[in-house]
PDB file of C-alpha atoms and ligand atoms in Angstrom:
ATOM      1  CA  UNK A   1      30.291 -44.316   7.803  1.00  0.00           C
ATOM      2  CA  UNK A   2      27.828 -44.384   4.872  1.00  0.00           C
ATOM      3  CA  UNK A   3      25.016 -45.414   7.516  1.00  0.00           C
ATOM      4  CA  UNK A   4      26.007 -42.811   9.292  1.00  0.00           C
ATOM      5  CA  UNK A   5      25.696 -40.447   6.880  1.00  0.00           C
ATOM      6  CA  UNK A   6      22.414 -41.716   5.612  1.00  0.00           C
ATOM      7  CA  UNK A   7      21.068 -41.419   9.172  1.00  0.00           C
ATOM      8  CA  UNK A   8      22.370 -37.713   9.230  1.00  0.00           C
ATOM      9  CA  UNK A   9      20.611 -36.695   5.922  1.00  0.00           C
ATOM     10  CA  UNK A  10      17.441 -37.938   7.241  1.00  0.00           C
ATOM     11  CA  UNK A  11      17.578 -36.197  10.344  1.00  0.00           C
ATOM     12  CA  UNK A  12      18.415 -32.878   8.120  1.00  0.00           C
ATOM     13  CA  UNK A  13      15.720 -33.185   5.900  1.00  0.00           C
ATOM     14  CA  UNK A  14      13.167 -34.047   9.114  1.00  0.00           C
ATOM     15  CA  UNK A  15      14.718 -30.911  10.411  1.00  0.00           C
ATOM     16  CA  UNK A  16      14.042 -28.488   7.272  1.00  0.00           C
ATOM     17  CA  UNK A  17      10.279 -30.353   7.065  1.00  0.00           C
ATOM     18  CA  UNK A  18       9.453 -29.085  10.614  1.00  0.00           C
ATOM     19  CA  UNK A  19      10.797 -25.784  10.332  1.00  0.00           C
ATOM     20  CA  UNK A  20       9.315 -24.980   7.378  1.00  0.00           C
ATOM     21  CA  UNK A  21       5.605 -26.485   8.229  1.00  0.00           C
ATOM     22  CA  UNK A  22       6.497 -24.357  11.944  1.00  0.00           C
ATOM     23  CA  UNK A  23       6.758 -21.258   9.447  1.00  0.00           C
ATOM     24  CA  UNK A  24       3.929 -22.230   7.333  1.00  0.00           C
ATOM     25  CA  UNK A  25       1.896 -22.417  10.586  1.00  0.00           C
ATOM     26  CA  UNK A  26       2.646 -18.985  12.206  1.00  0.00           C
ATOM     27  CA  UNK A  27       2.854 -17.563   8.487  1.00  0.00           C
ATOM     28  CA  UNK A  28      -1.398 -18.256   8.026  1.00  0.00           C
ATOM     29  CA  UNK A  29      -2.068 -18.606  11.775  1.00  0.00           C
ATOM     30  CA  UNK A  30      -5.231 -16.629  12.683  1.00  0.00           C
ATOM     31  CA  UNK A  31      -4.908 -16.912  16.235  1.00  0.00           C
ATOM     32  CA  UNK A  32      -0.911 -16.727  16.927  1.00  0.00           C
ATOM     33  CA  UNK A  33       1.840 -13.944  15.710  1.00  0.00           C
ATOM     34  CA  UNK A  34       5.517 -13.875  17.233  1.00  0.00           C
ATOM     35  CA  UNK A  35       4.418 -10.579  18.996  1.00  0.00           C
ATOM     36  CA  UNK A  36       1.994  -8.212  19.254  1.00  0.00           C
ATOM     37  CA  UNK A  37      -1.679  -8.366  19.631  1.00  0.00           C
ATOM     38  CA  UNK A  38      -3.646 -10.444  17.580  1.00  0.00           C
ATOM     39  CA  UNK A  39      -7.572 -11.037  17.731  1.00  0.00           C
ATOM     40  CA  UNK A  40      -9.533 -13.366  15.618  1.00  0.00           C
ATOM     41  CA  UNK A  41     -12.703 -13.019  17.163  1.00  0.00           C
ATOM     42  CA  UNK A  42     -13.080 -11.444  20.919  1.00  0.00           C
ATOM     43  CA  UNK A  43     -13.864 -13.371  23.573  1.00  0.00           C
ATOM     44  CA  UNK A  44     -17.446 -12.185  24.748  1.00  0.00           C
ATOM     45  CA  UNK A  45     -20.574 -13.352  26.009  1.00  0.00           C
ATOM     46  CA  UNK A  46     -22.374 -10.021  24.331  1.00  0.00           C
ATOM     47  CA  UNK A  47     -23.932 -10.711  20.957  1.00  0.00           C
ATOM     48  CA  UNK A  48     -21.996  -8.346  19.026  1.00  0.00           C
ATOM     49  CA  UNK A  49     -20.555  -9.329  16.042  1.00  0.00           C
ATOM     50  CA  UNK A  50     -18.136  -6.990  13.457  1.00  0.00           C
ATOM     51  CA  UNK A  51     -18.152  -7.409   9.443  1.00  0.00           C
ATOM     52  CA  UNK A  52     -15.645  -6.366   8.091  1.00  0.00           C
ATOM     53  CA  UNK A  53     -14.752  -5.918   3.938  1.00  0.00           C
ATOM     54  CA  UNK A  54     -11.306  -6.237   2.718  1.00  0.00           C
ATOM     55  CA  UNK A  55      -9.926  -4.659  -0.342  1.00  0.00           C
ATOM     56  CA  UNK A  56     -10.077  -1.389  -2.278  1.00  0.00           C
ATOM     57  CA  UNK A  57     -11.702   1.086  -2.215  1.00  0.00           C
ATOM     58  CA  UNK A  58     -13.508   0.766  -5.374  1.00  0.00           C
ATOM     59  CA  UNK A  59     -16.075   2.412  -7.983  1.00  0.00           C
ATOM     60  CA  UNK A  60     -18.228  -0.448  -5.894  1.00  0.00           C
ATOM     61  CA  UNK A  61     -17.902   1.357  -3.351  1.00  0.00           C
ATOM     62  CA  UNK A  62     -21.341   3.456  -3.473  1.00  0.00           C
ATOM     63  CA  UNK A  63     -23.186   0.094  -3.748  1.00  0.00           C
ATOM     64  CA  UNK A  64     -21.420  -1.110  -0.609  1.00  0.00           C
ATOM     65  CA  UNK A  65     -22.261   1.811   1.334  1.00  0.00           C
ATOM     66  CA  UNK A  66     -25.781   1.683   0.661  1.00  0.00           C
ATOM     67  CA  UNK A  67     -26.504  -1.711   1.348  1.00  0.00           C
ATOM     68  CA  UNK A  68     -24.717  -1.335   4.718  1.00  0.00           C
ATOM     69  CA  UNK A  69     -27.449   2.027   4.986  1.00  0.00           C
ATOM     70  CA  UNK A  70     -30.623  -0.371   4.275  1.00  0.00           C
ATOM     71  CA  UNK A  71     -29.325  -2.764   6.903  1.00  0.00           C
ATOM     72  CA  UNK A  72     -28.504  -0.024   9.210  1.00  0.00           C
ATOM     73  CA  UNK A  73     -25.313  -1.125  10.564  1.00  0.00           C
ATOM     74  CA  UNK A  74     -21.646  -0.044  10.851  1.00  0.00           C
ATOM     75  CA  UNK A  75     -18.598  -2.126   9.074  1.00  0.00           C
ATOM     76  CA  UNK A  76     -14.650  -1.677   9.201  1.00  0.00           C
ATOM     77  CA  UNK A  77     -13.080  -1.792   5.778  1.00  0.00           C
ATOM     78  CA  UNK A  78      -9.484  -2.580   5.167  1.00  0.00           C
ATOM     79  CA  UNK A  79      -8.307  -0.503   2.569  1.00  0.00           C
ATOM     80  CA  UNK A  80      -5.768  -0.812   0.286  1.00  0.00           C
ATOM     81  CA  UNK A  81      -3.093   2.543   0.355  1.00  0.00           C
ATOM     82  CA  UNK A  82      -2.804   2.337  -3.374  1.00  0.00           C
ATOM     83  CA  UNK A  83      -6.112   1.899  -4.128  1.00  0.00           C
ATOM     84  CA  UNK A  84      -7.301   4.918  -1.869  1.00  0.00           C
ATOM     85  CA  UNK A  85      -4.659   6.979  -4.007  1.00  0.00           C
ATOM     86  CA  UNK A  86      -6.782   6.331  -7.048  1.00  0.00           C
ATOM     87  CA  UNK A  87     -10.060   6.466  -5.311  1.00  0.00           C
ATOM     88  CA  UNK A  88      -9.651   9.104  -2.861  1.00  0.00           C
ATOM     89  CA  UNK A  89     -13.343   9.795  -3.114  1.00  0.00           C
ATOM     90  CA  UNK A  90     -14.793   6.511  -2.446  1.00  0.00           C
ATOM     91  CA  UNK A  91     -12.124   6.710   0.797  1.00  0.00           C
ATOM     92  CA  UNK A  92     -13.766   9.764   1.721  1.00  0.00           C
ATOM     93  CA  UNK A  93     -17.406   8.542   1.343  1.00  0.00           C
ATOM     94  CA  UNK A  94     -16.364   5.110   3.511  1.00  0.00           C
ATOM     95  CA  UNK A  95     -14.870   7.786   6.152  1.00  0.00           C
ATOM     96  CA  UNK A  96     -18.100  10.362   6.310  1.00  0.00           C
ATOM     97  CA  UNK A  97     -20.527   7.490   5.971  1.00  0.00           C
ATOM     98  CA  UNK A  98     -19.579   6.722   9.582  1.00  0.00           C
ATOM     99  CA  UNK A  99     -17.478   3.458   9.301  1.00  0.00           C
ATOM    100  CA  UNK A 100     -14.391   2.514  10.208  1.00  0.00           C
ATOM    101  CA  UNK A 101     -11.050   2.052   8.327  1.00  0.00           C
ATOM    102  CA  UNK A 102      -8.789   0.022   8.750  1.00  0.00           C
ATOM    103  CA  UNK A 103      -4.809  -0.564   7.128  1.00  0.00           C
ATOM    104  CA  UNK A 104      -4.699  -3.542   4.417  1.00  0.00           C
ATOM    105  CA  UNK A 105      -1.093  -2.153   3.297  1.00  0.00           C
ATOM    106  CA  UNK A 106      -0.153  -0.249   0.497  1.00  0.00           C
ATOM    107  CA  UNK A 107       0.532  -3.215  -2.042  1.00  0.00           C
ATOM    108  CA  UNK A 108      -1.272  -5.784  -0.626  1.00  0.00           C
ATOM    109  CA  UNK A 109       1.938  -7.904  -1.360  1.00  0.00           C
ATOM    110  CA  UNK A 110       2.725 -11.137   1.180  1.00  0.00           C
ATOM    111  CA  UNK A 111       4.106  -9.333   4.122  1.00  0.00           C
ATOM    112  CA  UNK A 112       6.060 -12.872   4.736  1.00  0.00           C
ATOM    113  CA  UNK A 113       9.961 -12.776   4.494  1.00  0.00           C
ATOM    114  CA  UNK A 114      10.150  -8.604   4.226  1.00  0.00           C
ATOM    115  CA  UNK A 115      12.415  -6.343   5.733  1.00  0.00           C
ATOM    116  CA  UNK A 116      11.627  -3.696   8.385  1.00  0.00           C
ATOM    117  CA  UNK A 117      12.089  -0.704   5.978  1.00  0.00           C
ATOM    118  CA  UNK A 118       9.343  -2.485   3.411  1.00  0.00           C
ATOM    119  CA  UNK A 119       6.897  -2.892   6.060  1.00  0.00           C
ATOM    120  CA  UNK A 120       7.290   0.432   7.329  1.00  0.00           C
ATOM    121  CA  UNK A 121       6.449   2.047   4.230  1.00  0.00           C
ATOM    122  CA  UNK A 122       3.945  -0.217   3.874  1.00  0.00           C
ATOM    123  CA  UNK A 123       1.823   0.554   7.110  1.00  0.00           C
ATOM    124  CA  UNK A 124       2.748   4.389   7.043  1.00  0.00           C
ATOM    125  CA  UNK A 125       2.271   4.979   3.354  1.00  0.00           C
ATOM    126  CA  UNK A 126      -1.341   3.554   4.132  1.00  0.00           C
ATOM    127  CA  UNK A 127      -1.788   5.303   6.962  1.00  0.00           C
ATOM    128  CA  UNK A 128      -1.514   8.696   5.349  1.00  0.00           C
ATOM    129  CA  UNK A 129      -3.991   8.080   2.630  1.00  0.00           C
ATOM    130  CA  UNK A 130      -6.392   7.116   5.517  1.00  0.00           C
ATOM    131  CA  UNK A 131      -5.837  10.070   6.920  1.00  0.00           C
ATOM    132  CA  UNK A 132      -6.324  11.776   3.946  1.00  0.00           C
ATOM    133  CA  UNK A 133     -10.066  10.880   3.807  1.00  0.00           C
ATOM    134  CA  UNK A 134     -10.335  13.068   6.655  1.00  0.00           C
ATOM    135  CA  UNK A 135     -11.018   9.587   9.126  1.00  0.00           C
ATOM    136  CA  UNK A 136      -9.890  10.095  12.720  1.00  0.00           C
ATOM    137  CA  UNK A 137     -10.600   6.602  14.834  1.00  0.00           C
ATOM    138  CA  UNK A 138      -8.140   4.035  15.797  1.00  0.00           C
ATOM    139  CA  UNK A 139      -6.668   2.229  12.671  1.00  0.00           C
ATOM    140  CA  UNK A 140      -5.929  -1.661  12.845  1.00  0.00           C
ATOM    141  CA  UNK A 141      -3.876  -3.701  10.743  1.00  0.00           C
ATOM    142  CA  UNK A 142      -5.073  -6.661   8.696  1.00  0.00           C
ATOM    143  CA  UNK A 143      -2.273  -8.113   6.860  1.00  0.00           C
ATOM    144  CA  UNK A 144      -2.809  -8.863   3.179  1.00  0.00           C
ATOM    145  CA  UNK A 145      -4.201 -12.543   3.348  1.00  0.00           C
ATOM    146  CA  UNK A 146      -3.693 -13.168   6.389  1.00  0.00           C
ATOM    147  CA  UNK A 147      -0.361 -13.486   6.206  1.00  0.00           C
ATOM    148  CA  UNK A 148       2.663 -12.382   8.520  1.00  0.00           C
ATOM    149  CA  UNK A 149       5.603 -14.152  10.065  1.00  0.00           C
ATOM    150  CA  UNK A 150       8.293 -12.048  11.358  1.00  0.00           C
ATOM    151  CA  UNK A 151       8.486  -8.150  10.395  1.00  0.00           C
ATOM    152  CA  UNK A 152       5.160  -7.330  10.336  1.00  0.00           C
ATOM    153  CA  UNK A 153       4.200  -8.636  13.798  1.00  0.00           C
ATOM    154  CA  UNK A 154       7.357  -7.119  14.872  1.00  0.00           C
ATOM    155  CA  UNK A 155       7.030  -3.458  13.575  1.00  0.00           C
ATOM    156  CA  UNK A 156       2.660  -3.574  14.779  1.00  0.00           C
ATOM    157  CA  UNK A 157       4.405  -4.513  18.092  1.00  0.00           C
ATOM    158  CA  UNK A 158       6.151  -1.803  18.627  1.00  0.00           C
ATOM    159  CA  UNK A 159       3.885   0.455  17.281  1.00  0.00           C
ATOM    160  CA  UNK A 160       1.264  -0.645  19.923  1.00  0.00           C
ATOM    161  CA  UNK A 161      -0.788  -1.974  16.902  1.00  0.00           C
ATOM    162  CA  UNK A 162      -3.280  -4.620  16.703  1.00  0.00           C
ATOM    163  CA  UNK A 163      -3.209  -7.563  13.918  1.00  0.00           C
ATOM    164  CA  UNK A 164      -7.115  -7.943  13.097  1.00  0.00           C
ATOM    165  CA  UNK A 165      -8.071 -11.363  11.752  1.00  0.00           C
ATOM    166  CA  UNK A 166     -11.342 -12.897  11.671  1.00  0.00           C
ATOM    167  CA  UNK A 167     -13.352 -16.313  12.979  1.00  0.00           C
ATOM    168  CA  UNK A 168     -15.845 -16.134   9.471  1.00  0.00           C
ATOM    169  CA  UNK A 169     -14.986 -15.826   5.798  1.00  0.00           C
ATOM    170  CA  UNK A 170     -17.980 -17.410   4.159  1.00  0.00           C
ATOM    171  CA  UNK A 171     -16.325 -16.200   0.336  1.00  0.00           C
ATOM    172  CA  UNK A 172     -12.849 -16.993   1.226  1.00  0.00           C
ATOM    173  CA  UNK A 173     -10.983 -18.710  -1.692  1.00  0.00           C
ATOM    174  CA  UNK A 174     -14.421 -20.522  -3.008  1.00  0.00           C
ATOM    175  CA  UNK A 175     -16.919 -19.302  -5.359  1.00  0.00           C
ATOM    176  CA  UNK A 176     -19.721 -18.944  -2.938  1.00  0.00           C
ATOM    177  CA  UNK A 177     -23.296 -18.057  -4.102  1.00  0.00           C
ATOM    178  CA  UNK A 178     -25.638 -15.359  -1.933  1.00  0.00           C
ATOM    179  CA  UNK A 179     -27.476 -17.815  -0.058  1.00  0.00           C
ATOM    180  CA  UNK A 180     -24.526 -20.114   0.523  1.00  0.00           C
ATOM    181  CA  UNK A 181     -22.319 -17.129   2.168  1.00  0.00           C
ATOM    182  CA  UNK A 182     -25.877 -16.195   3.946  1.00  0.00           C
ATOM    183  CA  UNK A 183     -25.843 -19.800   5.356  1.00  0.00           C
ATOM    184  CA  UNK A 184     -22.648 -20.201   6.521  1.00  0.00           C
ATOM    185  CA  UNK A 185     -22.243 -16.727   8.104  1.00  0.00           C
ATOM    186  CA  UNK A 186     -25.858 -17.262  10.105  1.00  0.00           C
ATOM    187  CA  UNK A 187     -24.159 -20.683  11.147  1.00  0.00           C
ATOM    188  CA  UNK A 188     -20.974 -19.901  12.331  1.00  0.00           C
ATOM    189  CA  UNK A 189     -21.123 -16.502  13.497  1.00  0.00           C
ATOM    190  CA  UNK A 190     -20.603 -16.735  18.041  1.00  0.00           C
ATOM    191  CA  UNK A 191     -20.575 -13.820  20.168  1.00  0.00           C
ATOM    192  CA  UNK A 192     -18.042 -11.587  19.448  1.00  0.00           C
ATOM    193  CA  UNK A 193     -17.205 -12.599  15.997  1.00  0.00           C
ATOM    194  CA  UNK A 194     -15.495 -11.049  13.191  1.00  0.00           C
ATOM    195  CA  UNK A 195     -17.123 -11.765   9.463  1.00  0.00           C
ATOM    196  CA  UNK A 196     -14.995 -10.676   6.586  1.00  0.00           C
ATOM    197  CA  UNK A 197     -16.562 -10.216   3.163  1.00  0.00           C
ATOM    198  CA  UNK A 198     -14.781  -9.337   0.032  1.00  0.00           C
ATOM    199  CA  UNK A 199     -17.708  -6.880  -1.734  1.00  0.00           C
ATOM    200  CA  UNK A 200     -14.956  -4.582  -3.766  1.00  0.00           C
ATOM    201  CA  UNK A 201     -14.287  -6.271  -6.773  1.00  0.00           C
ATOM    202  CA  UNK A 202     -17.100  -8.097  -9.630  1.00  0.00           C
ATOM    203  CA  UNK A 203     -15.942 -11.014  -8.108  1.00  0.00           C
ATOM    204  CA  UNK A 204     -17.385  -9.722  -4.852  1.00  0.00           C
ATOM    205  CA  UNK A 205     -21.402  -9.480  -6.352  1.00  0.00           C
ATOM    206  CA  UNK A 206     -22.488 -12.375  -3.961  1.00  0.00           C
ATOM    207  CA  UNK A 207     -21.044 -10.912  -1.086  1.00  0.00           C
ATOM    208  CA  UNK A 208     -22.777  -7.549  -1.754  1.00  0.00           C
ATOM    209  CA  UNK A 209     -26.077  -9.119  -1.895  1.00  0.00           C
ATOM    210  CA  UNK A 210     -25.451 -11.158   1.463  1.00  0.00           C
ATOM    211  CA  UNK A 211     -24.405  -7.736   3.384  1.00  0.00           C
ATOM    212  CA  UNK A 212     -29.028  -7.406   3.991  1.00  0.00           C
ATOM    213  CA  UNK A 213     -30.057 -10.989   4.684  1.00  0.00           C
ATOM    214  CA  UNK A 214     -26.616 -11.548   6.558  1.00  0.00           C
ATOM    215  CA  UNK A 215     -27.387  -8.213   8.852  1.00  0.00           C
ATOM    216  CA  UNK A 216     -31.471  -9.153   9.120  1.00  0.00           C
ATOM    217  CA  UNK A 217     -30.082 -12.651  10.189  1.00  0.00           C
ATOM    218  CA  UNK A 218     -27.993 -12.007  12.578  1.00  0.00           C
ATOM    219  CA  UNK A 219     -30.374  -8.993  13.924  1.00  0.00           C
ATOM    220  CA  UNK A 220     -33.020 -11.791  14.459  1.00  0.00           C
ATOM    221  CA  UNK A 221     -31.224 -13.862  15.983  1.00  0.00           C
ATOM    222  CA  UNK A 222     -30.547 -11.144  18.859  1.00  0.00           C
ATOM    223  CA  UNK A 223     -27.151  -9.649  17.554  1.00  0.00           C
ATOM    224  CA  UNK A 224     -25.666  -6.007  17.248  1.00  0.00           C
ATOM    225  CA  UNK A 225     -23.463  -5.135  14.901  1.00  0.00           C
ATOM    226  CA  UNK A 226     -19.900  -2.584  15.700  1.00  0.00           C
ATOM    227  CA  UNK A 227     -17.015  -1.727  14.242  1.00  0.00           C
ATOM    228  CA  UNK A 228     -13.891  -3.523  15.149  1.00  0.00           C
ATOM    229  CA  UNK A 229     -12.575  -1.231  17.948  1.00  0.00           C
ATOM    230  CA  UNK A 230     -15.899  -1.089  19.519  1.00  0.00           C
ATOM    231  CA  UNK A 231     -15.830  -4.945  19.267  1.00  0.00           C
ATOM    232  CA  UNK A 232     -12.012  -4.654  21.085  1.00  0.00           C
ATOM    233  CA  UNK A 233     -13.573  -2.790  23.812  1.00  0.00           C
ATOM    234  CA  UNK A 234     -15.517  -5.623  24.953  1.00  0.00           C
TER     235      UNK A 234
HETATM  236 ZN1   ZN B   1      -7.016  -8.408   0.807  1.00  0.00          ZN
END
């Protein structure tokens, strides 16, 4: 009986591991969400490639835009909704500058183990300081680090949204230098890839600098850069 038992706590903890390493999986998965549309990097022979720059918007924001003006190309910024409410103006600038915006959420809390209603406000709260800036393309999502797991994919679902992740981070949780997030982004960048910078914060100085060599890089090496729904298209 006391085998027995023994045998059946085993089995309950094995249980309880798997399930929650099965969350942990689809929680940070780049490439898989329990619905909805979800696109790491788009699947392309064309050598087009989209940066993208989470966070803010910032007082940065100025520098950002003019180093993506000297390289001459277009990026898709996920914005923060609370952030554009205190910098409505550097929203506006991102919007008439030409690029595109994207939704990063309103908090940029974990948008893991939420309820419907949270998410909603969320997405919509976000979506109505974008439109505030006056910016009229298509809007994708980006969940706040990546992560999702249930509500999220389920509300972008059935709001015929897409999830936007990304195949590159060359800053992502390391203290990169220039050159080293130059290096790794010239490496790993394929057709149709999506390259996410964080440039919004002082953190982010590295990153800003890398936005010229990383756009004369790529340029050489025969690719054009788009915003992400010109990259869906393809
Ligand atoms: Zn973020």
């Amino acid at each position: 009986m006391r085998r027995r038992l023994l045998i059946a706590g085993v089995l309950a903890v094995v249980l309880l591991v798997a399930v929650t390493s099965g969350l942990y999986l689809v929680m940070n998965s780049r490439t898989f969400q329990v619905a909805g549309r979800i696109v790491p990097r788009v699947d392309t022979d064309q050598k087009v490639v989209a940066l993208t720059l989470d966070d803010g918007p910032s007082e940065r924001t100025p520098e950002i835009l003019k180093a993506l003006a000297e390289a001459g190309i277009p990026a898709t910024f996920y914005l923060i909704g609370n952030e554009l409410a205190v910098h409505p103006e550097q929203g506006r600038a991102i919007a008439e500058a030409g690029h595109e915006l994207g939704n990063h959420s309103y908090s940029h809390r974990r948008m893991v183990l939420v309820g419907d209603d949270t998410v909603r406000e969320e997405i919509e709260r976000t979506d109505a300081e974008i439109a505030k800036t006056g910016y009229q393309g298509p809007i994708t999502v980006r969940p706040p680090n990546g992560k999702k797991l249930l509500a999220l994919p389920r509300y972008l679902s059935r709001h015929d949204r897409t999830t936007v992740m990304w195949d590159v981070e060359p800053d992502s949780g390391k203290q990169a230098t220039t050159d080293q997030i130059v290096d790794e982004t010239l490496a790993k960048v394929r057709p149709g890839s999506i390259v996410l910078l964080h440039a919004m914060y002082s953190s982010g100085a590295a990153s800003l600098a890398a936005i010229g060599p990383i756009a004369a890089g790529l340029r050489a090496r025969g690719y054009r850069f788009v915003t992400i729904s010109q990259l869906l298209l393809n």
